[in-house]
Coordinates of C-alpha atoms in Angstrom, one line a residue:
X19 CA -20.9 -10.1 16.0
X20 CA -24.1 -10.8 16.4
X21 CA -27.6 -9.1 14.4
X22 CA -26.9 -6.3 17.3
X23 CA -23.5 -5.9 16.2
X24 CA -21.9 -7.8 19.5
X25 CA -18.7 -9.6 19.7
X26 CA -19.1 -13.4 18.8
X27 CA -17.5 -16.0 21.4
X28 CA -14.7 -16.4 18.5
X29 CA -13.9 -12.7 18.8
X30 CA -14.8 -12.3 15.2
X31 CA -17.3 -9.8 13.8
X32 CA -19.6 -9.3 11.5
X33 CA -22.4 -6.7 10.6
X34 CA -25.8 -6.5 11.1
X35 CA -26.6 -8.8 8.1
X36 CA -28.0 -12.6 8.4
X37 CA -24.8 -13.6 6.7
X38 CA -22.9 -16.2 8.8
X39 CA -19.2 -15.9 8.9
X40 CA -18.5 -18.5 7.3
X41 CA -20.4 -17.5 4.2
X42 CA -19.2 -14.5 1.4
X43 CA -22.1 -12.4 -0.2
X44 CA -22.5 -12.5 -3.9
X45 CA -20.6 -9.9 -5.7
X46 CA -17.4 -9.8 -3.1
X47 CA -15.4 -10.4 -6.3
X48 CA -17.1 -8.1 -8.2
X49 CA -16.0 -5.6 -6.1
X50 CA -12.6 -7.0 -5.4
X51 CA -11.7 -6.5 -8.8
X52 CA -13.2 -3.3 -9.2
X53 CA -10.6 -2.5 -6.0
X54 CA -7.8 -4.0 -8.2
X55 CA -8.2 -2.2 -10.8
X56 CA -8.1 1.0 -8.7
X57 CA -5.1 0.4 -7.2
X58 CA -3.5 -0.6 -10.3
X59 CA -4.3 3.2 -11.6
X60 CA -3.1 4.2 -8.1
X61 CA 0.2 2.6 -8.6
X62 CA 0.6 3.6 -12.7
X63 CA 0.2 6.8 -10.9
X64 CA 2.9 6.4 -8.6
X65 CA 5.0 5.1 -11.1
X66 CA 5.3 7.6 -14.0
X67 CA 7.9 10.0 -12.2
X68 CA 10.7 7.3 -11.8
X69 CA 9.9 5.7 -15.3
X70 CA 10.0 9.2 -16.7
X71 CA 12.9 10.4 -14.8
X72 CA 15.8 10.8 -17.3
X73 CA 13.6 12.4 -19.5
X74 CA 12.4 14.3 -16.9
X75 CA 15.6 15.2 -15.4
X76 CA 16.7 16.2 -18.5
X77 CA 13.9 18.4 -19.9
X78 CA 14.1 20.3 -16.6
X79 CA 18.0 20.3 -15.8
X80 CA 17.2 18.7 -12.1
X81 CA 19.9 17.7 -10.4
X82 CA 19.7 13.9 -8.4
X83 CA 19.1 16.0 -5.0
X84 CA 15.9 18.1 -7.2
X85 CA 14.8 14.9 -8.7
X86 CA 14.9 13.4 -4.5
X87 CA 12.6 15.7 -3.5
X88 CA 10.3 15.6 -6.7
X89 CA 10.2 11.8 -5.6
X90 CA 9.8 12.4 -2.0
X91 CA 7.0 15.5 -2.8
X92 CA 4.5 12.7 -3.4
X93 CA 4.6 11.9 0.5
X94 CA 4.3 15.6 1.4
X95 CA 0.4 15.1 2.2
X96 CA 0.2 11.5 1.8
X97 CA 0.3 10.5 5.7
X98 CA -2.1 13.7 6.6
X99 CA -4.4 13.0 3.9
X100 CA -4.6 8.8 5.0
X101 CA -5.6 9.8 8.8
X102 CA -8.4 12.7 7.8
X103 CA -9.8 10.2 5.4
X104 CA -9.6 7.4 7.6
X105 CA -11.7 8.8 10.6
X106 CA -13.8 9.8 7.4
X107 CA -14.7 6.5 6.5
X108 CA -16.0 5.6 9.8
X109 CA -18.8 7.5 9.1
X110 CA -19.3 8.0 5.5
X111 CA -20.0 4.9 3.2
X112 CA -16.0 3.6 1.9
X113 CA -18.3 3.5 -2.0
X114 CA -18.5 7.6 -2.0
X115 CA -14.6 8.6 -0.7
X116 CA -13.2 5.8 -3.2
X117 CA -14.8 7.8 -5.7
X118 CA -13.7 11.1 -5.0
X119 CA -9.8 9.8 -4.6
X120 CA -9.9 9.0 -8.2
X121 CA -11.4 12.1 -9.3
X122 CA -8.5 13.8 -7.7
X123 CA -5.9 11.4 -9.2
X124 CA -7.5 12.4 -12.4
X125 CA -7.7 15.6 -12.6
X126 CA -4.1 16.3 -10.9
X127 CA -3.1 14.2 -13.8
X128 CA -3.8 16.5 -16.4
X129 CA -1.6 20.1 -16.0
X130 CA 1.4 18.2 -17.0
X131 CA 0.0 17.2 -20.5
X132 CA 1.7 21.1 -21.2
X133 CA 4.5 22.7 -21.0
X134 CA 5.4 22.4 -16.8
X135 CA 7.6 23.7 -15.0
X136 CA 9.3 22.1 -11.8
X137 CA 7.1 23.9 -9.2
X138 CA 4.3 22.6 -11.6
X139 CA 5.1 18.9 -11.2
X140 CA 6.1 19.5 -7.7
X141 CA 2.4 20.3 -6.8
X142 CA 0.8 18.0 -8.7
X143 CA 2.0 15.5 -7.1
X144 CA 2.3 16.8 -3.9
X145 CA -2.1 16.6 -4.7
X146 CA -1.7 13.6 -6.4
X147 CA -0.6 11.7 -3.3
X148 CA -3.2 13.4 -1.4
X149 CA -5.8 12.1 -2.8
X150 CA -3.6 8.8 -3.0
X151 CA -2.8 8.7 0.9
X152 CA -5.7 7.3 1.9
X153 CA -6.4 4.7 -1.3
X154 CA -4.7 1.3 0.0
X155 CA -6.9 1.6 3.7
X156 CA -10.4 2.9 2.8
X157 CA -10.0 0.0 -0.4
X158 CA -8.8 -2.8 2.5
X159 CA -11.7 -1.2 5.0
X160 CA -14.0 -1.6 1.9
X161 CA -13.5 -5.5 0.9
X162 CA -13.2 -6.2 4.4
X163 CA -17.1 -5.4 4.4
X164 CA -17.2 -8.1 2.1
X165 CA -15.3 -11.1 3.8
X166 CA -15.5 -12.3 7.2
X167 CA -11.9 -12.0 9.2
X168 CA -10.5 -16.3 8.0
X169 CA -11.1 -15.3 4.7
X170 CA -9.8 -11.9 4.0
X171 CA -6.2 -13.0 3.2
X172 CA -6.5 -13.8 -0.3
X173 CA -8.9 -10.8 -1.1
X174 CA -6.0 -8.7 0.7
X175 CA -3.4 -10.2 -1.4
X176 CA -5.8 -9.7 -4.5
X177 CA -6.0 -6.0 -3.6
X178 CA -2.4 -6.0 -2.8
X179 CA -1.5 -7.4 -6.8
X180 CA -3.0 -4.4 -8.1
X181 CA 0.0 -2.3 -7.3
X182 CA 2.2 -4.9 -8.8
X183 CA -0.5 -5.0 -12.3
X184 CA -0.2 -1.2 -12.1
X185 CA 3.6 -1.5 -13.1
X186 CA 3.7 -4.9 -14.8
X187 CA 0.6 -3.4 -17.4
X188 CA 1.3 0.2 -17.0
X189 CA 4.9 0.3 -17.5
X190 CA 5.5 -1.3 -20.9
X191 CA 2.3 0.9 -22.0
X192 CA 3.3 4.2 -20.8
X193 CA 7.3 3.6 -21.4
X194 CA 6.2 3.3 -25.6
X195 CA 4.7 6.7 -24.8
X196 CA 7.6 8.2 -23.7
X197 CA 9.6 7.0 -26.3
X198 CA 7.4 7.5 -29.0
X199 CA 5.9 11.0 -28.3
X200 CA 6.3 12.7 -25.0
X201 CA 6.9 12.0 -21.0
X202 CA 3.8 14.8 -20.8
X203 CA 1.4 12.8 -22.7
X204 CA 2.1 9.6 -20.3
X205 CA 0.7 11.7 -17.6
X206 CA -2.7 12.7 -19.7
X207 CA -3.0 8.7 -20.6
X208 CA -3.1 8.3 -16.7
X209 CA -5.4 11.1 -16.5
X210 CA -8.0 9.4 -19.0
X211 CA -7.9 6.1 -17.4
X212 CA -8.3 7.6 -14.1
X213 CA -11.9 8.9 -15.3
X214 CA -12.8 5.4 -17.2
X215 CA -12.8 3.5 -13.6
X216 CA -14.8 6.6 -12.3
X217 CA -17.6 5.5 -14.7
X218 CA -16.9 1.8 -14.0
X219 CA -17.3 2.6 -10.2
X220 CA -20.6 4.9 -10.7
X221 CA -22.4 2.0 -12.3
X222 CA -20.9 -1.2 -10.6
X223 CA -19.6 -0.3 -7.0
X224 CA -21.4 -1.2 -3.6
X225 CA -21.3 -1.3 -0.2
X226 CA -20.7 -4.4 1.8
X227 CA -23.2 -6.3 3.3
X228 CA -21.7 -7.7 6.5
X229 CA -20.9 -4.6 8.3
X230 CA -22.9 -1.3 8.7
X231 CA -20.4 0.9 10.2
X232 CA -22.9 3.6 11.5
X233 CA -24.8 0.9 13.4
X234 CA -21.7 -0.7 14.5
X235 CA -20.8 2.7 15.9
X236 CA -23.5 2.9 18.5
X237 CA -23.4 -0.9 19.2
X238 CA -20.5 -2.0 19.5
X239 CA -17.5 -1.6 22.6
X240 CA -15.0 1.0 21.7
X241 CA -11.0 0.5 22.9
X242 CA -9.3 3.9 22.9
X243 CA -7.5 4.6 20.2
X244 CA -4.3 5.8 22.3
X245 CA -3.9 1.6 23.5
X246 CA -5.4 0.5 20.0
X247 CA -2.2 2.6 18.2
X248 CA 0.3 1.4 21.6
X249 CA -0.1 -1.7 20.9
X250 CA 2.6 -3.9 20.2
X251 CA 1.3 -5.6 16.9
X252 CA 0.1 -2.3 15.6
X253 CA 3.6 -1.0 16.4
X254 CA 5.1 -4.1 14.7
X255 CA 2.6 -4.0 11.7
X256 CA 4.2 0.0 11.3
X257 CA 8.0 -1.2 11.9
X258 CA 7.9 -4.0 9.6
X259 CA 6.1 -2.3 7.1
X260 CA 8.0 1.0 7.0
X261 CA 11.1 -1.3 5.8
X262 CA 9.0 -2.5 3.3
X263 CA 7.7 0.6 2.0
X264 CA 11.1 2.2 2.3
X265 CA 12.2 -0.2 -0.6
X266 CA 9.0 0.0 -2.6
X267 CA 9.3 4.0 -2.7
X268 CA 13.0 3.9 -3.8
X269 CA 11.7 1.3 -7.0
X270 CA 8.9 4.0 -7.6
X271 CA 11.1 7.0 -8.1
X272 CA 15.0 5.3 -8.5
X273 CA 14.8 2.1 -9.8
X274 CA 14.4 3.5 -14.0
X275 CA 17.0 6.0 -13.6
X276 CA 19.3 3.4 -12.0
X277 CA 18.7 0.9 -14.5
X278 CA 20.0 3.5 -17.1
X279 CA 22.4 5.6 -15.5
X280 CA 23.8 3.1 -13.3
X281 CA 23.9 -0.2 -15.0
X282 CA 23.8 1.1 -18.7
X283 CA 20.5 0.3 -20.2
X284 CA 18.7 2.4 -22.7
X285 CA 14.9 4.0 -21.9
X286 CA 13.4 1.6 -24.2
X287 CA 14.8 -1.3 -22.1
X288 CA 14.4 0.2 -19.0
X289 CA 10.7 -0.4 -19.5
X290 CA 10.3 -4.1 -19.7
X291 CA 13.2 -4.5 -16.9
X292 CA 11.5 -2.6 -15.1
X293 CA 8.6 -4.5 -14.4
X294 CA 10.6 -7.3 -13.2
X295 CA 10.4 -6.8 -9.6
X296 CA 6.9 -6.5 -9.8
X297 CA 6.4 -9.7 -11.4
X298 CA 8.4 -11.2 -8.5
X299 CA 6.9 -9.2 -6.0
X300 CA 3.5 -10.4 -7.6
X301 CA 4.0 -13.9 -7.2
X302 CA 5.1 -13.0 -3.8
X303 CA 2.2 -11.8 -2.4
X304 CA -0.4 -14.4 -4.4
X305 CA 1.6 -16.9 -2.3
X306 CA 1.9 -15.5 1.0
X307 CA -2.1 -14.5 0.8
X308 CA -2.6 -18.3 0.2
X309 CA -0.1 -20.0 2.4
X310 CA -1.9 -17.8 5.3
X311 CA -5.2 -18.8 4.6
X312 CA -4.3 -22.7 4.1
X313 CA -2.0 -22.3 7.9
X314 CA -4.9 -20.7 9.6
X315 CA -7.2 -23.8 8.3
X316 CA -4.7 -26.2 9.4
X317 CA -5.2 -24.4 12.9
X318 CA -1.6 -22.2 12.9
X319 CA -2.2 -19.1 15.1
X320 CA -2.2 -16.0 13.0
X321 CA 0.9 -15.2 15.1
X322 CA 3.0 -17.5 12.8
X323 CA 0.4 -17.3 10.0
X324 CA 0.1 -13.3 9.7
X325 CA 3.2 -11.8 11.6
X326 CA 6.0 -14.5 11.3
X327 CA 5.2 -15.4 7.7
X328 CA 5.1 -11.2 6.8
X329 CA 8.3 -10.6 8.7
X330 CA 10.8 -13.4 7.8
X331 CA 10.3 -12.6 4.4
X332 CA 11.9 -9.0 5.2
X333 CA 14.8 -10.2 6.8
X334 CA 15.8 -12.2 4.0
X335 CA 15.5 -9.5 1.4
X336 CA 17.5 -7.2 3.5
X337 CA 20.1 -9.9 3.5
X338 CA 19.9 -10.7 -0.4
X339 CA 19.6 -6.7 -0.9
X340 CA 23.1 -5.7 0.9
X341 CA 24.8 -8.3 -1.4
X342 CA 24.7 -6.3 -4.4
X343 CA 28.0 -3.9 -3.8
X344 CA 30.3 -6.9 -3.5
X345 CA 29.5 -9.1 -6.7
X346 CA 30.1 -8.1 -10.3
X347 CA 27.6 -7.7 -13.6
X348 CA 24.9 -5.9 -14.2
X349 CA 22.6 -9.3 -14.5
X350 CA 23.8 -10.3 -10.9
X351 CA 23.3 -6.9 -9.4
X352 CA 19.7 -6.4 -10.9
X353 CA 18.6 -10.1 -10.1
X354 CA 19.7 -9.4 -6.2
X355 CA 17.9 -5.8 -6.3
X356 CA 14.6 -7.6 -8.0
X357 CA 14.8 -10.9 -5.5
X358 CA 15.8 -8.8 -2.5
X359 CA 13.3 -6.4 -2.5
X360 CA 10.3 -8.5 -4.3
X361 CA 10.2 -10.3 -0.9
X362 CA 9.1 -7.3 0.7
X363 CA 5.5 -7.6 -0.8
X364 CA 4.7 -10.4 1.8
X365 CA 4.1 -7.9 4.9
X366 CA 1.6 -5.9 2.5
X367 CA -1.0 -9.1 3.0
X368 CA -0.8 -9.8 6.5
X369 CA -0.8 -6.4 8.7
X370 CA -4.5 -5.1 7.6
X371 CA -5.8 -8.8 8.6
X372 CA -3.5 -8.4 11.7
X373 CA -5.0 -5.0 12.6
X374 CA -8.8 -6.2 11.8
X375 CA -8.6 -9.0 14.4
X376 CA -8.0 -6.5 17.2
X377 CA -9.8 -3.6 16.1
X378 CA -13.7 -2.7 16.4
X379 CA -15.5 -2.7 12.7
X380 CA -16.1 0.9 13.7
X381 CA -13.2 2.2 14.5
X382 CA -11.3 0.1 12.0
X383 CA -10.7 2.9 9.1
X384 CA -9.3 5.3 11.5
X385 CA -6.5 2.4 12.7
X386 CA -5.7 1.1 9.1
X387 CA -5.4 4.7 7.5
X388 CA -3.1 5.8 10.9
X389 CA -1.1 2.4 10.5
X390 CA -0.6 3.4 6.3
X391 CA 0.0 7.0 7.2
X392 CA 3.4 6.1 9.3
X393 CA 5.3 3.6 7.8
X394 CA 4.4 6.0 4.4
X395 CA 7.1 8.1 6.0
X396 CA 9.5 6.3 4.4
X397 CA 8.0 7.5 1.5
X398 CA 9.3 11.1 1.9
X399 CA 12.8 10.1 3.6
X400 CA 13.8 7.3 0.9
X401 CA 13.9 9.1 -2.2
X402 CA 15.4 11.9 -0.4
X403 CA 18.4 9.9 0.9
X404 CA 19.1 7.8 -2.2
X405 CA 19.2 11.8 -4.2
X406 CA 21.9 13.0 -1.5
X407 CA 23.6 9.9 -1.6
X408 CA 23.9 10.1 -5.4
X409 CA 25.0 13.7 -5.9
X410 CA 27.7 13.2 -2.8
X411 CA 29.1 10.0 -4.0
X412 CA 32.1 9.7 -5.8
X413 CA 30.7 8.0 -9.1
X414 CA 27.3 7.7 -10.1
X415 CA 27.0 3.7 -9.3
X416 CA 28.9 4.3 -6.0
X417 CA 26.0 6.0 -4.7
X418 CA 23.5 4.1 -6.0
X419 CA 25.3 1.3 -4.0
X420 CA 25.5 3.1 -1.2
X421 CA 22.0 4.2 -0.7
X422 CA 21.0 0.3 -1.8
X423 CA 22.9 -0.6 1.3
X424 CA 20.8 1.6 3.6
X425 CA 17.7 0.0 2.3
X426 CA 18.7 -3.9 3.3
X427 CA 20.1 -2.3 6.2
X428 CA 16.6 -0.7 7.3
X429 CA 14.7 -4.2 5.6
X430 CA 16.9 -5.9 8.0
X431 CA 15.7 -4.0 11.4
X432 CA 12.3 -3.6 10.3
X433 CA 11.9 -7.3 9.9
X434 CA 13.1 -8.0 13.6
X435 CA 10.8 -5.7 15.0
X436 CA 7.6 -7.5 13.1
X437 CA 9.0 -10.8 14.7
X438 CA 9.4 -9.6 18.0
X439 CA 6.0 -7.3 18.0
X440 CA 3.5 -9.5 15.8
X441 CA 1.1 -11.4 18.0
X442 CA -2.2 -10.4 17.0
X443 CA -3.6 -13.6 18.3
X444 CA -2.9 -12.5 21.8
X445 CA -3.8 -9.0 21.7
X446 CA -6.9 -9.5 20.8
X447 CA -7.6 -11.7 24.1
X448 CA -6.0 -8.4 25.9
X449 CA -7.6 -5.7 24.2
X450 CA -11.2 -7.8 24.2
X451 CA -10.9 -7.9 28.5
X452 CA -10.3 -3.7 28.3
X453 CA -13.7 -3.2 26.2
X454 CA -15.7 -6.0 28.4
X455 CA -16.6 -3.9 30.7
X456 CA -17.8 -1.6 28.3
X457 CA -19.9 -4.1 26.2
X458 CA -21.8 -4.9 29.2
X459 CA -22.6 -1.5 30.3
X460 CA -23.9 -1.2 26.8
X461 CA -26.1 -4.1 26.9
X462 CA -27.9 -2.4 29.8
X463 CA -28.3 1.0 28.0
X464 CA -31.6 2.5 25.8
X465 CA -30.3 3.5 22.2
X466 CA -32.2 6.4 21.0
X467 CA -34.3 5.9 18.2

């Protein structure tokens, strides 16, 4: 965009700011790593319940199908809470509802510190992902106020890493907790570091130069949202990444308690194994945030740079993933479940870019909170389905098998719809025609002062 906040010949945008888009304003990586860290304590949140779960479990006599739904309870609000906030942040500066998210995650850390009962937990964290729903889109809508659209890959992929951090760093931490004292005080650690990045937010974070949403807003050509969310890329970007999320919601809540009640391990090795498919997934995003930018300089469309390079990625962890019934070994099996679903982390980087090179800046918040909100689904369904699996199987590992094979399975599909939906490239040429008309009839209107 132009100083009027105008579509550029490129079909770029940028704010209202002198900064070219070529050029990234001092202090993006400040801020980037602020966002990091934040969804590293967004994911150590995530990941307490599953690491705790025997104990958990055990403490509370839950059955698999109880501990399913405690899993799946997270998700409850999640999806409603993402949408709210995301029409939110259209209006309201991303620096203010970033802070109040981790208040909440706080604060709805700290009743389990006591003695808890089920329901307790249940609605903790039935608030917990509340206030959690909306972190990953109002944090991408935030750094992408920060980077123009060829170089908001990496950044993405930086962003992304703090969910993998959360575990690799949080895990060893909190599972020494655990054993050493109590599953209830791993919950009041989360709690304190929750309120240290408050006070690192207060006195560090910003808003981003190279969009003013509220200008934008009366500027700027709107598409309806009903073709924005028809669209076959946004579609795609939900498909593929529901797969995705399917796995990485089973890992939050399963993968500990299949580590030591399927394959055999103690608690205190269940903590360090259980950061391996985060280290993997890690290194998988870091790459794929890279590789995109370095294809997209060599002139690749972001059709094979952003959708083929997120989806492939899928279908080949599905395929790794439904090997693990048929081979023997506990190493084998884990090193299948860590490869196969590692690769998943890949779609994470590229859909937000994807959805920005369509979307108008203002309306932006709204489509990337919707496109987290549904494929989060798979959030509630997951855990719930490996649980039923579980307790109706007729061993322990027979179900974990089972409901292991119904992950690849939906990896599999999910992954064919990104490569047949994903062409961002060419949607934005279609979308860009159906708000022409409207860009000109703004050109000719009086803004009111």
């Amino acid at each position: 965009m132009s100083a009027q906040g105008t579509p550029t010949a490129a079909g770029k945008t940028t704010g209202t700011s002198k900064t070219t888009s070529a050029q990234t304003p001092k202090g993006a990586w400040t801020i980037t790593f602020l966002l990091f860290l934040f969804m590293l304590v967004n994911f150590a949140d995530k990941i307490v319940v599953g690491l705790a779960g025997v104990p958990i479990m055990t403490d509370l006599k839950l059955e698999p199908e109880q501990f399913g739904l405690l899993g799946s309870s997270f998700f409850f609000l999640f999806s409603i809470s993402a949408i709210v906030v995301g029409f939110i942040v259209n209006k309201v500066p991303t620096r203010w509802v970033l802070l109040t998210l981790a208040v909440v995650w706080a604060l709805a850390q700290f009743p389990m510190v006591g003695t808890v009962s089920f329901t307790t937990l249940l609605i903790c964290r039935i608030v917990l992902g509340a206030g959690e729903g909306p972190a990953f889109s109002v944090a991408v809508h935030a750094i992408y106020k920060w980077f123009p659209d060829e170089k908001r890959a990496l950044p993405t992929a930086v962003l992304s890493q703090g969910s993998a951090f959360g575990v690799i760093l949080a895990v060893p931490a909190l599972n020494w907790i655990i054993v050493n004292h109590s599953w209830h005080y791993a919950f009041g650690a989360l709690g304190v570091v929750g309120l240290i990045w408050v006070a690192a937010w207060l006195a560090l974070g910003r808003e981003g130069p190279l969009e003013d949403t509220q200008v934008l807003a009366a500027t700027e050509p709107k598409i309806p949202y009903l073709q924005l969310l028809t669209s076959r890329t946004f579609v795609g970007c939900v498909a593929a990444t529901f797969g995705a999320y399917w796995a990485l919601s089973l890992g939050l809540t399963w993968f500990t308690p299949f580590i030591i009640e399927g394959l055999g391990f103690s608690q205190s090795d269940a903590g360090w194994i259980s950061t391996l498919p985060w280290v993997f997934g890690a290194t998988i995003v870091i790459l794929t945030g890279w590789i995109s930018q370095v294809m997209m300089a060599r002139g690749a469309t972001t059709r094979v740079a952003r959708g083929v390079l997120g989806s492939v990625p899928l279908v080949i962890g599905g395929l790794i993933l439904a090997l693990m019934p048929h081979v023997q070994g506990a190493g084998l099996q884990l090193a299948l479940l860590v490869v196969g679903t590692g690769l998943c982390g890949a779609i994470y980087v590229v859909c937000p870019p994807m959805l920005g090179e369509f979307t108008p800046v203002s309306q932006r918040g709204a489509i990337i909170a919707i496109y987290g909100a549904l494929y989060t689904f798979a959030g509630i369904i997951a855990p719930n389905v490996m649980g039923t699996v579980i307790q109706r199987a007729g061993s322990m590992l027979d179900g974990y098998m089972t409901g292991f094979t119904i992950n690849a399975a939906v990896m599999v599909g999910s992954g064919l719809l990104g490569l047949l939906l994903l062409w961002p490239n060419t949607e934005r040429t279609r979308l860009t025609r159906t708000a022409a008309p409207q860009a000109s009839a703004l050109k000719g209107a009086v803004l009111p002062t």
